[in-house]
Coordinates of C-alpha atoms in Angstrom, one line a residue:
X1 CA -60.4 -41.2 47.8
X2 CA -60.6 -44.0 45.3
X3 CA -64.1 -43.2 44.1
X4 CA -62.9 -41.2 41.0
X5 CA -60.5 -44.0 39.8
X6 CA -63.3 -46.5 40.1
X7 CA -65.6 -44.3 38.0
X8 CA -62.8 -43.9 35.5
X9 CA -62.4 -47.6 35.2
X10 CA -66.1 -48.2 34.6
X11 CA -66.2 -45.4 31.9
X12 CA -63.0 -46.3 30.1
X13 CA -63.4 -50.0 29.7
X14 CA -65.9 -49.7 26.9
X15 CA -63.8 -47.2 24.9
X16 CA -60.2 -48.5 25.0
X17 CA -58.2 -51.7 24.5
X18 CA -57.5 -53.6 27.7
X19 CA -53.7 -53.1 27.5
X20 CA -54.1 -49.4 27.2
X21 CA -56.6 -49.3 30.1
X22 CA -54.3 -51.1 32.5
X23 CA -51.3 -48.9 31.7
X24 CA -53.1 -45.6 31.9
X25 CA -55.1 -46.6 34.9
X26 CA -52.0 -47.5 36.9
X27 CA -50.6 -44.1 35.9
X28 CA -53.8 -42.4 36.9
X29 CA -54.0 -44.1 40.3
X30 CA -50.5 -43.0 41.1
X31 CA -51.1 -39.4 40.0
X32 CA -54.5 -39.3 41.8
X33 CA -53.2 -40.6 45.1
X34 CA -50.2 -38.3 44.8
X35 CA -52.4 -35.3 43.9
X36 CA -54.6 -35.7 47.0
X37 CA -51.6 -35.4 49.2
X38 CA -50.8 -31.9 50.4
X39 CA -47.1 -32.7 50.1
X40 CA -47.2 -31.6 46.5
X41 CA -48.3 -28.1 47.3
X42 CA -46.2 -25.1 48.2
X43 CA -47.4 -22.9 51.1
X44 CA -47.2 -19.8 48.9
X45 CA -49.9 -20.6 46.4
X46 CA -49.4 -22.1 42.9
X47 CA -46.5 -24.5 42.6
X48 CA -45.8 -24.1 38.8
X49 CA -43.1 -26.8 38.8
X50 CA -45.4 -29.5 39.8
X51 CA -47.4 -31.4 37.1
X52 CA -49.8 -32.7 39.7
X53 CA -52.9 -30.4 39.6
X54 CA -56.6 -30.4 39.0
X55 CA -56.1 -29.7 35.3
X56 CA -53.9 -32.8 34.8
X57 CA -56.5 -35.0 36.4
X58 CA -59.2 -33.8 34.1
X59 CA -57.0 -34.0 31.0
X60 CA -56.1 -37.6 31.9
X61 CA -59.7 -38.4 32.7
X62 CA -60.8 -37.0 29.4
X63 CA -58.1 -38.9 27.5
X64 CA -59.1 -42.2 29.1
X65 CA -62.8 -41.6 28.5
X66 CA -62.2 -40.8 24.8
X67 CA -61.9 -37.1 24.6
X68 CA -63.8 -34.1 26.0
X69 CA -66.9 -34.6 28.1
X70 CA -70.4 -33.2 28.2
X71 CA -71.7 -33.0 31.7
X72 CA -75.3 -33.6 32.5
X73 CA -77.8 -30.8 33.2
X74 CA -78.1 -28.6 35.1
X75 CA -74.4 -28.1 34.3
X76 CA -74.1 -25.5 31.5
X77 CA -71.3 -26.2 29.1
X78 CA -69.2 -23.3 27.8
X79 CA -66.9 -22.6 24.8
X80 CA -63.1 -22.4 25.0
X81 CA -63.5 -18.8 23.7
X82 CA -64.6 -17.7 27.2
X83 CA -61.0 -18.0 28.3
X84 CA -59.5 -16.1 25.4
X85 CA -56.9 -13.5 26.1
X86 CA -58.3 -10.2 27.2
X87 CA -56.9 -7.0 28.8
X88 CA -55.7 -8.8 32.0
X89 CA -55.0 -12.4 31.1
X90 CA -58.2 -14.2 30.6
X91 CA -60.2 -11.5 32.3
X92 CA -60.9 -7.8 31.5
X93 CA -59.9 -6.7 35.0
X94 CA -57.5 -7.8 37.8
X95 CA -59.0 -9.3 41.0
X96 CA -60.5 -6.9 43.5
X97 CA -58.2 -5.2 46.0
X98 CA -60.2 -6.1 49.1
X99 CA -60.9 -9.8 48.7
X100 CA -63.0 -11.5 51.4
X101 CA -61.6 -13.9 54.0
X102 CA -58.1 -12.3 53.9
X103 CA -57.3 -14.1 50.6
X104 CA -53.9 -13.4 49.1
X105 CA -54.5 -11.0 46.2
X106 CA -51.3 -11.9 44.3
X107 CA -52.1 -15.6 44.4
X108 CA -55.7 -14.9 43.5
X109 CA -54.7 -12.8 40.4
X110 CA -52.4 -15.5 39.2
X111 CA -54.9 -18.3 39.6
X112 CA -57.9 -16.4 38.3
X113 CA -56.3 -14.6 35.3
X114 CA -53.1 -16.2 34.3
X115 CA -53.7 -19.9 34.8
X116 CA -55.8 -22.7 33.4
X117 CA -54.7 -25.8 35.4
X118 CA -53.0 -25.0 38.7
X119 CA -54.7 -24.4 42.0
X120 CA -54.1 -22.8 45.4
X121 CA -52.5 -25.4 47.6
X122 CA -54.7 -28.1 49.1
X123 CA -56.3 -26.9 52.3
X124 CA -55.4 -23.2 51.7
X125 CA -58.9 -22.2 52.5
X126 CA -58.5 -23.6 56.0
X127 CA -55.6 -21.2 56.6
X128 CA -57.9 -18.2 56.2
X129 CA -60.8 -17.0 58.5
X130 CA -63.2 -18.5 56.0
X131 CA -64.8 -21.2 58.1
X132 CA -65.5 -18.9 61.1
X133 CA -66.7 -16.0 59.0
X134 CA -68.8 -18.2 56.6
X135 CA -70.4 -20.0 59.6
X136 CA -71.4 -16.6 61.0
X137 CA -72.9 -15.6 57.6
X138 CA -74.8 -18.9 57.4
X139 CA -76.2 -18.4 60.9
X140 CA -77.4 -14.9 60.0
X141 CA -78.6 -15.5 56.5
X142 CA -79.1 -19.3 56.1
X143 CA -76.6 -19.4 53.3
X144 CA -73.1 -18.2 52.2
X145 CA -72.6 -16.3 48.9
X146 CA -69.5 -16.6 46.8
X147 CA -68.7 -13.8 44.3
X148 CA -66.3 -13.7 41.3
X149 CA -63.0 -12.3 42.6
X150 CA -62.7 -10.3 39.4
X151 CA -66.2 -9.1 38.5
X152 CA -68.1 -9.4 41.7
X153 CA -70.9 -11.5 40.1
X154 CA -72.6 -14.1 42.3
X155 CA -71.3 -17.6 41.3
X156 CA -72.2 -20.0 44.1
X157 CA -74.6 -20.0 47.1
X158 CA -74.1 -22.8 49.7
X159 CA -75.2 -24.8 51.3
X160 CA -78.3 -26.0 49.5
X161 CA -79.9 -29.4 50.2
X162 CA -77.4 -30.0 53.0
X163 CA -76.2 -28.5 56.2
X164 CA -73.3 -26.1 56.5
X165 CA -71.4 -28.8 58.4
X166 CA -72.0 -31.2 55.4
X167 CA -70.6 -28.6 53.0
X168 CA -67.5 -28.1 55.2
X169 CA -66.9 -31.8 55.6
X170 CA -67.0 -32.5 51.9
X171 CA -64.7 -29.5 51.3
X172 CA -62.3 -30.8 53.9
X173 CA -62.4 -34.3 52.4
X174 CA -61.4 -33.1 49.0
X175 CA -59.1 -30.2 50.0
X176 CA -61.0 -27.3 48.2
X177 CA -64.4 -25.8 48.7
X178 CA -66.7 -28.2 46.9
X179 CA -70.1 -27.3 45.4
X180 CA -72.9 -29.3 44.0
X181 CA -75.2 -28.5 41.0
X182 CA -77.9 -26.8 42.9
X183 CA -75.3 -24.5 44.6
X184 CA -74.1 -23.1 41.2
X185 CA -75.4 -19.9 39.6
X186 CA -75.5 -21.1 36.1
X187 CA -76.1 -17.6 34.7
X188 CA -72.5 -16.9 35.3
X189 CA -70.7 -20.3 35.6
X190 CA -69.7 -22.6 32.8
X191 CA -67.9 -26.0 32.5
X192 CA -65.5 -26.6 29.6
X193 CA -65.1 -30.0 28.0
X194 CA -62.0 -30.9 30.0
X195 CA -63.9 -30.2 33.3
X196 CA -62.3 -26.7 33.8
X197 CA -64.9 -24.6 35.6
X198 CA -64.9 -20.9 34.8
X199 CA -67.0 -17.8 35.0
X200 CA -68.5 -16.1 31.9
X201 CA -66.1 -13.2 32.6
X202 CA -63.0 -15.5 32.1
X203 CA -62.1 -16.2 35.7
X204 CA -60.6 -19.6 36.3
X205 CA -62.5 -21.1 39.2
X206 CA -61.4 -24.8 39.5
X207 CA -62.6 -28.1 38.0
X208 CA -65.5 -30.4 37.9
X209 CA -64.5 -33.7 39.5
X210 CA -67.6 -35.9 39.5
X211 CA -68.2 -38.6 42.0
X212 CA -71.0 -41.2 42.4
X213 CA -73.3 -38.4 43.6
X214 CA -72.8 -36.4 40.4
X215 CA -70.9 -33.3 39.5
X216 CA -68.7 -31.9 42.2
X217 CA -67.1 -28.4 41.5
X218 CA -63.8 -28.1 43.4
X219 CA -63.2 -24.4 43.5
X220 CA -60.3 -22.2 44.6
X221 CA -61.4 -20.0 47.4
X222 CA -59.3 -17.2 46.0
X223 CA -61.4 -17.3 42.8
X224 CA -64.7 -16.8 44.6
X225 CA -63.6 -14.3 47.4
X226 CA -64.9 -11.2 45.6
X227 CA -67.4 -8.6 46.9
X228 CA -70.6 -7.9 45.2
X229 CA -70.6 -5.0 42.8
X230 CA -73.9 -3.1 42.3

């Protein structure tokens, strides 16, 4: 749990005065530990009143590190214009009406199209039939595919370079489905400078929260529960 604050300390110490580092790191540690507790999440989806969310972590991380970040390849960086206002929030269309894994459509539409920082509550994905159905898909096909809940484009394919159980364990540890670089379809996924992870169609997906193994894309299940559209 403390791996991210440790990375933050190492990165920030060369870019800020010691007094500023100590104050902001203490604040960050408090927020990070609080954020990783499910006590701050409402069982109905986004809790708008709470300032503790993925976006806040990334904003604070970026501020301590001296501004926006550029993540290493193969991560593909995107422009803020991707998330400009369109016909339906940041997307041209609402989320699909028949989302996979019994995901809540209202929560999905709010998170995907009218939100830049908040997330489904920690562990939401475990309240759905996802694990059972995804395991069956993996056993049949050797992989699980995740499609944009708005456009139906393929965004992630997992697991790659690890077992299905490894993928589930890491996701359980963080609280959201967590993907690695090789599991991302970079034709349709972009990272913004604050770590926000989005689709090229303007769907908010989650955030990139790197650890010592590299980039780790912590994604809302409701954002990648779409069905493929031919």
